[in-house]
Coordinates of C-alpha atoms in Angstrom, one line a residue:
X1491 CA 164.1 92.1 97.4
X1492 CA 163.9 88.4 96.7
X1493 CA 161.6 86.7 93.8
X1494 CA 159.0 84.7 95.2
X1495 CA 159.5 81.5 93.6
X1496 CA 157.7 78.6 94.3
X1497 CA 160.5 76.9 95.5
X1498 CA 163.3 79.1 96.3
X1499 CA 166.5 76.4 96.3
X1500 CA 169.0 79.1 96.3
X1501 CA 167.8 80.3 99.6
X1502 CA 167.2 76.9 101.2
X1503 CA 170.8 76.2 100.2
X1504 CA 172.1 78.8 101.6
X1505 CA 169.8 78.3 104.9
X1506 CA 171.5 74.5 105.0
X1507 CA 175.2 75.9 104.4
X1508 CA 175.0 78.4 106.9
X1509 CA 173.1 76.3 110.1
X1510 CA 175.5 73.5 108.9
X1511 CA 178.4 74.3 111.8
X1512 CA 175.8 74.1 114.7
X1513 CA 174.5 71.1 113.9
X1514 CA 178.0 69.6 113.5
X1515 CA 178.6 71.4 117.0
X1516 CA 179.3 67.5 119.2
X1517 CA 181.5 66.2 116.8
X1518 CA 183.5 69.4 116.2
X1519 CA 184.0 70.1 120.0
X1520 CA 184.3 66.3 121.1
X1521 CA 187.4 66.4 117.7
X1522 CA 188.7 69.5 119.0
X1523 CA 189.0 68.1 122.4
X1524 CA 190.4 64.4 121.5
X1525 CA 192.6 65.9 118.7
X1526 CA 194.1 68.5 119.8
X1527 CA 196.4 69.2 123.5
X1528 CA 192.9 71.1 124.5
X1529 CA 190.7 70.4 128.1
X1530 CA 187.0 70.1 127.3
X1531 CA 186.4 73.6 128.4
X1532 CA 188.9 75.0 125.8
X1533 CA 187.2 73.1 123.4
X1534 CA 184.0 74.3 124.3
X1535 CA 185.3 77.9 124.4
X1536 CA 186.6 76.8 121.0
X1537 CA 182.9 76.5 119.7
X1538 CA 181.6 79.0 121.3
X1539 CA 183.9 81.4 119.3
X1540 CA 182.9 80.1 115.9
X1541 CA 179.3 80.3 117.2
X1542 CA 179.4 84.1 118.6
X1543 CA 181.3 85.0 115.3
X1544 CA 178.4 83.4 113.1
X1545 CA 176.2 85.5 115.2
X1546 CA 178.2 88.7 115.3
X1547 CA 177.4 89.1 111.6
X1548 CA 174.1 88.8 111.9
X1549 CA 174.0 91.4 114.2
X1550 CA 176.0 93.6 111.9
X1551 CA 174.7 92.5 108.8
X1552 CA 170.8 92.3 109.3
X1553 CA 170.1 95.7 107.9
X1554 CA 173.1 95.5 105.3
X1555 CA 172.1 92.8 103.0
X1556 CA 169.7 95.7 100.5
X1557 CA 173.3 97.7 100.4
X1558 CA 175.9 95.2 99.8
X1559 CA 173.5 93.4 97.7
X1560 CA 172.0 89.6 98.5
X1561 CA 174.8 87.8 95.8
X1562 CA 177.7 89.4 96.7
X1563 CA 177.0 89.0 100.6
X1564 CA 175.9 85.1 99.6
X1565 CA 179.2 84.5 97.7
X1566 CA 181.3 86.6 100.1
X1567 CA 180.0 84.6 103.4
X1568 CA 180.2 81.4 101.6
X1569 CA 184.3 81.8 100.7
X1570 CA 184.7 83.1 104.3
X1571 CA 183.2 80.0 105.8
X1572 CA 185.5 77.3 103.3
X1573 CA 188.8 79.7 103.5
X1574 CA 188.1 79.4 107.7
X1575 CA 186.9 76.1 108.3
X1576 CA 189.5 75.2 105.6
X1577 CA 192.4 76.7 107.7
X1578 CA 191.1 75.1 110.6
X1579 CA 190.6 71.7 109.6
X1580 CA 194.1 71.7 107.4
X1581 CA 196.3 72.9 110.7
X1582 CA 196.8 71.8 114.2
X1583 CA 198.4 75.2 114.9
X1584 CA 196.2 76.5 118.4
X1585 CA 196.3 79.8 116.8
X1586 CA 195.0 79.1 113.2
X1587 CA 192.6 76.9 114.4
X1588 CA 190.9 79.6 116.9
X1589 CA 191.2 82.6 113.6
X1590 CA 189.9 79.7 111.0
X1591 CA 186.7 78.8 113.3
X1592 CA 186.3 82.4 114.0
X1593 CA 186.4 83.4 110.3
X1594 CA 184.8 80.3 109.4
X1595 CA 181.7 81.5 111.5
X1596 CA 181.3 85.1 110.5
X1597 CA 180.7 83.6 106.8
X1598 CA 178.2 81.1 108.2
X1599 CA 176.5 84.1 110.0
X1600 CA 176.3 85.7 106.9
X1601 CA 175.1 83.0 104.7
X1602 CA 172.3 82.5 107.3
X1603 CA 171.9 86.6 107.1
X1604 CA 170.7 86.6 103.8
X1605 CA 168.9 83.2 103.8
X1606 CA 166.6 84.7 106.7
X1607 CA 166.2 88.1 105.0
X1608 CA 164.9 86.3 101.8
X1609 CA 163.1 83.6 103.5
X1610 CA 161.1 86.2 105.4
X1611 CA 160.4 88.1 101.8
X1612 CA 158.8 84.4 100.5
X1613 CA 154.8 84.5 100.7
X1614 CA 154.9 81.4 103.2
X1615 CA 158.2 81.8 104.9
X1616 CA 157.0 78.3 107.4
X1617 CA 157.3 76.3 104.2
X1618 CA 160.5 77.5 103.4
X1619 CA 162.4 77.7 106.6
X1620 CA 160.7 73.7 106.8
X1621 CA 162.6 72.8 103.5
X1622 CA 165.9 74.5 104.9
X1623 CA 166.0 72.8 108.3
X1624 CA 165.2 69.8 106.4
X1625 CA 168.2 70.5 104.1
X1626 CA 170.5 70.4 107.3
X1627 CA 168.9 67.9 109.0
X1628 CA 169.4 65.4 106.5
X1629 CA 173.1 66.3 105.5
X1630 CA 174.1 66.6 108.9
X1631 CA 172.6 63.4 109.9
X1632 CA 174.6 61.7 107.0
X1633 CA 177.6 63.2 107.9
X1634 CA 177.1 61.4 111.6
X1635 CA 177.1 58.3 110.5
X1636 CA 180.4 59.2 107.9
X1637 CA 182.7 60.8 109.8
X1638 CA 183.3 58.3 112.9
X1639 CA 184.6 55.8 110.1
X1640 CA 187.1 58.1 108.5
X1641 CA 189.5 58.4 111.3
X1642 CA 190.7 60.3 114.2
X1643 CA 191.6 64.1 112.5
X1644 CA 190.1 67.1 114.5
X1645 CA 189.6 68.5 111.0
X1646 CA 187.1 66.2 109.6
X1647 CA 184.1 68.2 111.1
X1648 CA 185.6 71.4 110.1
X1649 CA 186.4 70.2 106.4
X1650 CA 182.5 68.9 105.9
X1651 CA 181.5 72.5 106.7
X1652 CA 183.6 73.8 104.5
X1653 CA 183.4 71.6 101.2
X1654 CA 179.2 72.7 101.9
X1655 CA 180.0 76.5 101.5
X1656 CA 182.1 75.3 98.1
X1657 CA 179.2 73.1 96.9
X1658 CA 176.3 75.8 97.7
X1659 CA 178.7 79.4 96.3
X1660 CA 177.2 78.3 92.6
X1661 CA 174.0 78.4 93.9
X1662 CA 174.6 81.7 95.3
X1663 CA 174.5 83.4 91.5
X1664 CA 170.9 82.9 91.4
X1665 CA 170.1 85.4 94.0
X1666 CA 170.0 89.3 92.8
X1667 CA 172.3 91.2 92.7
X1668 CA 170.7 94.5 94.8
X1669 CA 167.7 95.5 95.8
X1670 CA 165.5 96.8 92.6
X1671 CA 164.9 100.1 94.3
X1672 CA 167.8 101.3 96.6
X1673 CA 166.7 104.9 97.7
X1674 CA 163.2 104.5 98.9
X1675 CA 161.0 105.6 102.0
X1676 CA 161.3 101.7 103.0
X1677 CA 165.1 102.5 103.7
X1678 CA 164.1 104.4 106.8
X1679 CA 161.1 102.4 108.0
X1680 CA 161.4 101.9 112.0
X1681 CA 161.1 98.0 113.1
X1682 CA 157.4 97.3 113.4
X1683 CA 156.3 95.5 116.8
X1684 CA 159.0 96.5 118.5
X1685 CA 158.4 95.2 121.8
X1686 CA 157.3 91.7 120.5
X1687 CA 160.4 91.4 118.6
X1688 CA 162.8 92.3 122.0
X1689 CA 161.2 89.8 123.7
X1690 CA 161.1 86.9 121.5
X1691 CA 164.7 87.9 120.7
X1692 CA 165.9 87.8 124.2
X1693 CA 163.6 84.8 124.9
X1694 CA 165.7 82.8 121.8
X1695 CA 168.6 83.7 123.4
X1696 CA 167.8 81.5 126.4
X1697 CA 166.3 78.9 124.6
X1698 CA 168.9 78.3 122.5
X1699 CA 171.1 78.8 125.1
X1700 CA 169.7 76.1 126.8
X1701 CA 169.6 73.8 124.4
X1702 CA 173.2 74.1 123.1
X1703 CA 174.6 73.6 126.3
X1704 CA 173.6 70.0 126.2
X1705 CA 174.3 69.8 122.2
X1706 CA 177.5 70.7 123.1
X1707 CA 178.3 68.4 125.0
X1708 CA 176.1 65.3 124.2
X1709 CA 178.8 63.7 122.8
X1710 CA 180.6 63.5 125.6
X1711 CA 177.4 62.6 127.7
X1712 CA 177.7 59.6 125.4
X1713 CA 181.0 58.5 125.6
X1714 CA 181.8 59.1 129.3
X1715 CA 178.4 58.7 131.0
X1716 CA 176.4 56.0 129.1
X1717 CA 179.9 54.3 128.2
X1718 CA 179.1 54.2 124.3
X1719 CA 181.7 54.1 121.7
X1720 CA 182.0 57.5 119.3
X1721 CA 180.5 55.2 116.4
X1722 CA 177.4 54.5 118.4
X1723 CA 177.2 58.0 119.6
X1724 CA 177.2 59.1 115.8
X1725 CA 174.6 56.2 115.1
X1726 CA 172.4 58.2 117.9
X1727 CA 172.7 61.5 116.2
X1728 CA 172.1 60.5 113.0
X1729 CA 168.7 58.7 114.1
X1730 CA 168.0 61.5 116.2
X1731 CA 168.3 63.9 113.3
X1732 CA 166.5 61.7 110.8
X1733 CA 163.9 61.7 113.3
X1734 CA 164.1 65.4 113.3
X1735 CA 163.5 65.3 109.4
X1736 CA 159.5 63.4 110.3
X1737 CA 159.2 66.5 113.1
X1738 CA 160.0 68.8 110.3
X1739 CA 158.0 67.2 107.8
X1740 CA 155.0 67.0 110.1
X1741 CA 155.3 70.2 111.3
X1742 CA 155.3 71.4 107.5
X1743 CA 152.2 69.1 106.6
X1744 CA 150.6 71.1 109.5
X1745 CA 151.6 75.1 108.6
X1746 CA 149.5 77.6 110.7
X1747 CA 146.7 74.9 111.9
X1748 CA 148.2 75.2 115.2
X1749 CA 148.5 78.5 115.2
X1750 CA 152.4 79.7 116.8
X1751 CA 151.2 79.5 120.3
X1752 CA 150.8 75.9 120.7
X1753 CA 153.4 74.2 119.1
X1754 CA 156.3 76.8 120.7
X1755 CA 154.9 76.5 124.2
X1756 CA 153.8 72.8 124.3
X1757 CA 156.6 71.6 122.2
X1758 CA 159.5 73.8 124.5
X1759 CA 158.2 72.1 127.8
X1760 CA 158.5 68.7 126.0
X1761 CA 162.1 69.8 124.8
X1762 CA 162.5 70.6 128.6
X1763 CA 161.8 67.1 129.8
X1764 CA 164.1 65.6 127.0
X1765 CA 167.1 67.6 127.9
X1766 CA 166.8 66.4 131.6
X1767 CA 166.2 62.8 130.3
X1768 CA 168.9 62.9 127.8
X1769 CA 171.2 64.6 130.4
X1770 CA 170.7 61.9 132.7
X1771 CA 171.5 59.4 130.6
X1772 CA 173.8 56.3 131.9
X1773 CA 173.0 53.7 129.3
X1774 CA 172.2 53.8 125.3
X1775 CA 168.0 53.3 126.0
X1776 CA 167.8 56.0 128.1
X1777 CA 170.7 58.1 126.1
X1778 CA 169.1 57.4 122.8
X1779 CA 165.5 58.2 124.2
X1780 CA 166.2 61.2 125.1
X1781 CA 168.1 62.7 122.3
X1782 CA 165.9 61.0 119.7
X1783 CA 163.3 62.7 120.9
X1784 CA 164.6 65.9 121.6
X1785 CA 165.9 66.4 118.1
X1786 CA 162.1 65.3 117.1
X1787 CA 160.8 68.1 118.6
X1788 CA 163.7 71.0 118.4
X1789 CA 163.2 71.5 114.7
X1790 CA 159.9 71.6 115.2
X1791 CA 159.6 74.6 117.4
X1792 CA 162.3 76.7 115.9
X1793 CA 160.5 76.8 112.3
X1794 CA 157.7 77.9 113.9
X1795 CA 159.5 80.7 115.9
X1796 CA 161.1 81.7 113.0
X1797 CA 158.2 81.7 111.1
X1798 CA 157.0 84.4 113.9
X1799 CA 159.8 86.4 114.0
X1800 CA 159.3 86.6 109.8
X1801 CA 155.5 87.9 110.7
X1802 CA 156.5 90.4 112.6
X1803 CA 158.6 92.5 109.8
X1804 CA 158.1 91.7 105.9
X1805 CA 161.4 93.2 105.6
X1806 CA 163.0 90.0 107.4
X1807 CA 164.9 92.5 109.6
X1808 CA 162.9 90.8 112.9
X1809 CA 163.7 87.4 111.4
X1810 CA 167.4 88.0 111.0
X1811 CA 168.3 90.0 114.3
X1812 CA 165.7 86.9 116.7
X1813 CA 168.0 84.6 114.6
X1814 CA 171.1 86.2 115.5
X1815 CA 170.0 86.6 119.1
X1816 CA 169.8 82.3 118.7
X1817 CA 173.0 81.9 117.6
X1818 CA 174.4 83.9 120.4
X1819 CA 172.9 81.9 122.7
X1820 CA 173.9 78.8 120.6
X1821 CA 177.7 80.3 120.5
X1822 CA 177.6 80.6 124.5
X1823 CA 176.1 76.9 124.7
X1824 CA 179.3 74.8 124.6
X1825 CA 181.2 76.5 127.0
X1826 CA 178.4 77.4 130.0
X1827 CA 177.8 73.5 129.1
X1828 CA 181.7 72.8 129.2
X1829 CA 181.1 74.6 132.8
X1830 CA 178.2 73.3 134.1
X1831 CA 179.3 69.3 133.4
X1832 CA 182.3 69.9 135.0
X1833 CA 181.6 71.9 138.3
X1834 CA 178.1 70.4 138.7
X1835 CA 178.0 67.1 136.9
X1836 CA 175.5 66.2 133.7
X1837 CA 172.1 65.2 135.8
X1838 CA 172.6 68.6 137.3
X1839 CA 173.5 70.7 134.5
X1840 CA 170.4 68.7 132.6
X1841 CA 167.9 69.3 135.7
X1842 CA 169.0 73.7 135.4
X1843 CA 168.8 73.6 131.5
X1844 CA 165.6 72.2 131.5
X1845 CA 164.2 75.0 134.4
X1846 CA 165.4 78.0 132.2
X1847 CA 163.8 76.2 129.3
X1848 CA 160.1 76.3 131.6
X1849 CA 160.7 79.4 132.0
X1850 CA 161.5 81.3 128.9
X1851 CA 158.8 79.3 127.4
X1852 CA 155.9 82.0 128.8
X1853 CA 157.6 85.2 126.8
X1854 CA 157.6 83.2 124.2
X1855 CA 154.1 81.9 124.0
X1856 CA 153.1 85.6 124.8
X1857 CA 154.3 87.1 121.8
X1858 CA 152.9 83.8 119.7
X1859 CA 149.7 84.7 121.3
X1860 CA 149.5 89.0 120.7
X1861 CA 147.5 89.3 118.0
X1862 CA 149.4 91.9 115.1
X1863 CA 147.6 94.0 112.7
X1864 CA 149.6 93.1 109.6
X1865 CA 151.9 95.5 107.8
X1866 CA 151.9 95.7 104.8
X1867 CA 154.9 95.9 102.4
X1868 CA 156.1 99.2 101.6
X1869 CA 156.4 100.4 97.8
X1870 CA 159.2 102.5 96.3
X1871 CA 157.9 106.5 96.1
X1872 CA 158.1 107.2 91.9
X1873 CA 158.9 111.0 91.9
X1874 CA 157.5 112.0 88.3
X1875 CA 158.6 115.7 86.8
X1876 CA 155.7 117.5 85.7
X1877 CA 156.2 120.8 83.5
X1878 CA 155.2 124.1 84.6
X1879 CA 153.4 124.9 82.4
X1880 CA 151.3 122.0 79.9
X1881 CA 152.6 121.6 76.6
X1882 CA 150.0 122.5 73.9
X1883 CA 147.6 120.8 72.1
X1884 CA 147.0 120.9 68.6
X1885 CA 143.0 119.8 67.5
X1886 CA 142.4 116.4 68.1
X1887 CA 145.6 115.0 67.3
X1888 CA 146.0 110.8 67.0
X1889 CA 148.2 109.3 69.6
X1890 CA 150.6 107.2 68.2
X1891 CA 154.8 106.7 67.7
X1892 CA 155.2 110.1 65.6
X1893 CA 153.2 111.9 68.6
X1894 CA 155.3 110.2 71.7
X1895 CA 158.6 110.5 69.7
X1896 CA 158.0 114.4 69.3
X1897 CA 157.4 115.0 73.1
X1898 CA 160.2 116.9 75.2
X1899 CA 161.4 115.1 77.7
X1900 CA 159.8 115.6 81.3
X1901 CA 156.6 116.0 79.2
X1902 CA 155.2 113.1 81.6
X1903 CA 155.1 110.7 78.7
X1904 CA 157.3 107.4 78.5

């Protein structure tokens, strides 16, 4: 489907354009809810539905991309996501604020659709999911330390997600136009590993769940708890996520040494601890600990869990629907957080994140751990038309131009 190219830029573009609005989640909520006559729940909720739309398309796009073809899907997604986040940022209209997020996520869903489906196509898939969360690491991290200093709007988030999608659509006419060979036997291939792929599907949906729940509402965590200002807050994030670019890089220096097993299970215990730590936070130490170290190790784990959802179907189709089943759990993050903090408190929302997180991390190292016969890629039937009956032979005739130019066609030649 996709051209494995040593470095396939298009793809890690579109990877960075389309993970963009999670990892602009605080500030987005935390403007929505300053900005705009909103409680921090509807904020949250607010997030949530730009999150669940981004992961709707996944759902309904994952087996779609061959079909609608991997450009037109890139370029389509990408205008969605700047005409919605657009809308959003430009109005402080309730209603066009709620459609602009929500359209504004169904092209980031479908951005990251076709990024996963042709990341998992690439020969080393870890490599190249590495260079995309490194992509979005970096930009959102600069965008942390920019935006605190260029006012108040709600819309300045919004707009930085946006002018991405612009920047990235040229990009997006590098990728094919359709699959090479549309009506093959590969067409109606069931899912392979079926039962690995449920459960490390369902399994991402807790453990992003988890984890977006706090993301969602560090900010505030910041601001209200450790009594920081929203400039300090942003210094923290952007540290946090430039130390997520080391994880990243370390974790791409390393590949499959490891194994999956190892760095899911150890490094989503550790993420565990850091949650509760960073949840807990009353002053910047302990706040900047905890969330420096957290966004260390996040990146980490989820290129290696996407890197085994991409093992588990060479299609990508695995890769696409666990990464959908992650943003779903990312889109209900901010408001069960929203919930939590406000009916239970922060330490206490922090302490029951980090449990689920203990636990979902057994089905997950179980699946790292089932060893997989490997499936191989599936090639395009060639039907050939044969004649009935041979054509005839004259002698030993010369093959040559004269001799393939005066055979019928269906002769089998050309």
């Amino acid at each position: 489907m996709f051209a494995r190219t040593t470095t396939p830029w298009p793809l890690v573009a579109l990877f960075t354009a389309g993970y963009l609005a999670a990892y602009l989640l605080p500030t987005t909520v935390g403007r929505l809810d300053t900005g705009l006559p909103l409680s921090a729940t509807q904020a949250g909720a607010i997030g949530s539905a730009l999150l669940l739309s981004s992961a709707t398309a996944g759902f309904l796009l994952a087996s779609r991309v061959d079909r609608f073809g991997p450009r037109r899907l890139a370029r389509t997604g990408l205008l969605l996501a700047a005409a919605g986040y657009g809308t959003a940022a430009l109005t402080s209209t309730l209603p066009l604020v709620i459609a602009g997020a929500i359209v504004g996520g169904f092209g980031s869903g479908a951005a990251t659709t076709v990024a996963a489906t042709g990341i998992a196509a690439q020969r080393d898939p870890h490599r190249t999911t590495t260079l995309g969360l490194l992509g979005v690491s970096a930009l959102a991290g600069a965008l942390y330390l920019t935006i605190p200093h260029l006012g108040p709007a709600h819309g300045l988030p919004l707009a930085a997600i946006a002018c991405t999608a612009l920047l990235v659509l040229p990009l997006a006419g590098r990728l094919p136009t359709r699959a090479p060979t549309p009506q093959t036997l590969r067409t109606a291939t069931p899912l392979p590993h079926l039962r690995s792929g449920l459960v490390l599907a369902a399994a991402l949906f807790f453990w992003s769940l988890a984890q977006n729940s706090l993301w969602g509402v560090s900010g505030r965590i910041g601001v209200t708890q450790a009594g920081l200002t929203e400039v300090t807050v942003g210094a923290v994030f952007a540290v946090a996520l430039g130390a997520g670019l080391l994880g990243v890089i370390g974790a791409g220096v390393l590949g499959p040494r490891l194994g999956r097993a190892l760095p899911i299970g150890a490094g989503t215990a550790l993420i565990a601890g850091c949650i509760a730590l960073s949840a807990a936070a009353t002053d910047l130490s302990t706040f900047a600990t905890g969330e420096i170290a957290w966004n260390t190790l996040y990146p980490v784990v989820l290129s290696y869990v996407i890197g085994l959802a991409a093992s588990l179907d060479p299609r990508g189709r695995w890769a696409v629907l666990v990464g959908s089943a992650s943003s779903l759990g990312t889109a209900c993050g901010p408001l069960i957080g929203s919930l939590l903090s406000a009916r239970a408190g922060f330490p206490a929302m922090g302490a029951l994140l980090a449990l689920g997180l203990l636990l979902v991390t057994v089905p997950m190292t179980a699946v790292a751990l089932r060893p997989r016969r490997a499936t191989a890629l599936e090639h395009p039937v060639v039907e050939i038309p044969l004649e009935a009956v041979p054509a005839q032979r004259t002698g030993y005739d010369m093959a040559g131009p004269r001799q393939a130019a005066a055979a019928t066609p269906g002769s089998g030649t050309g």
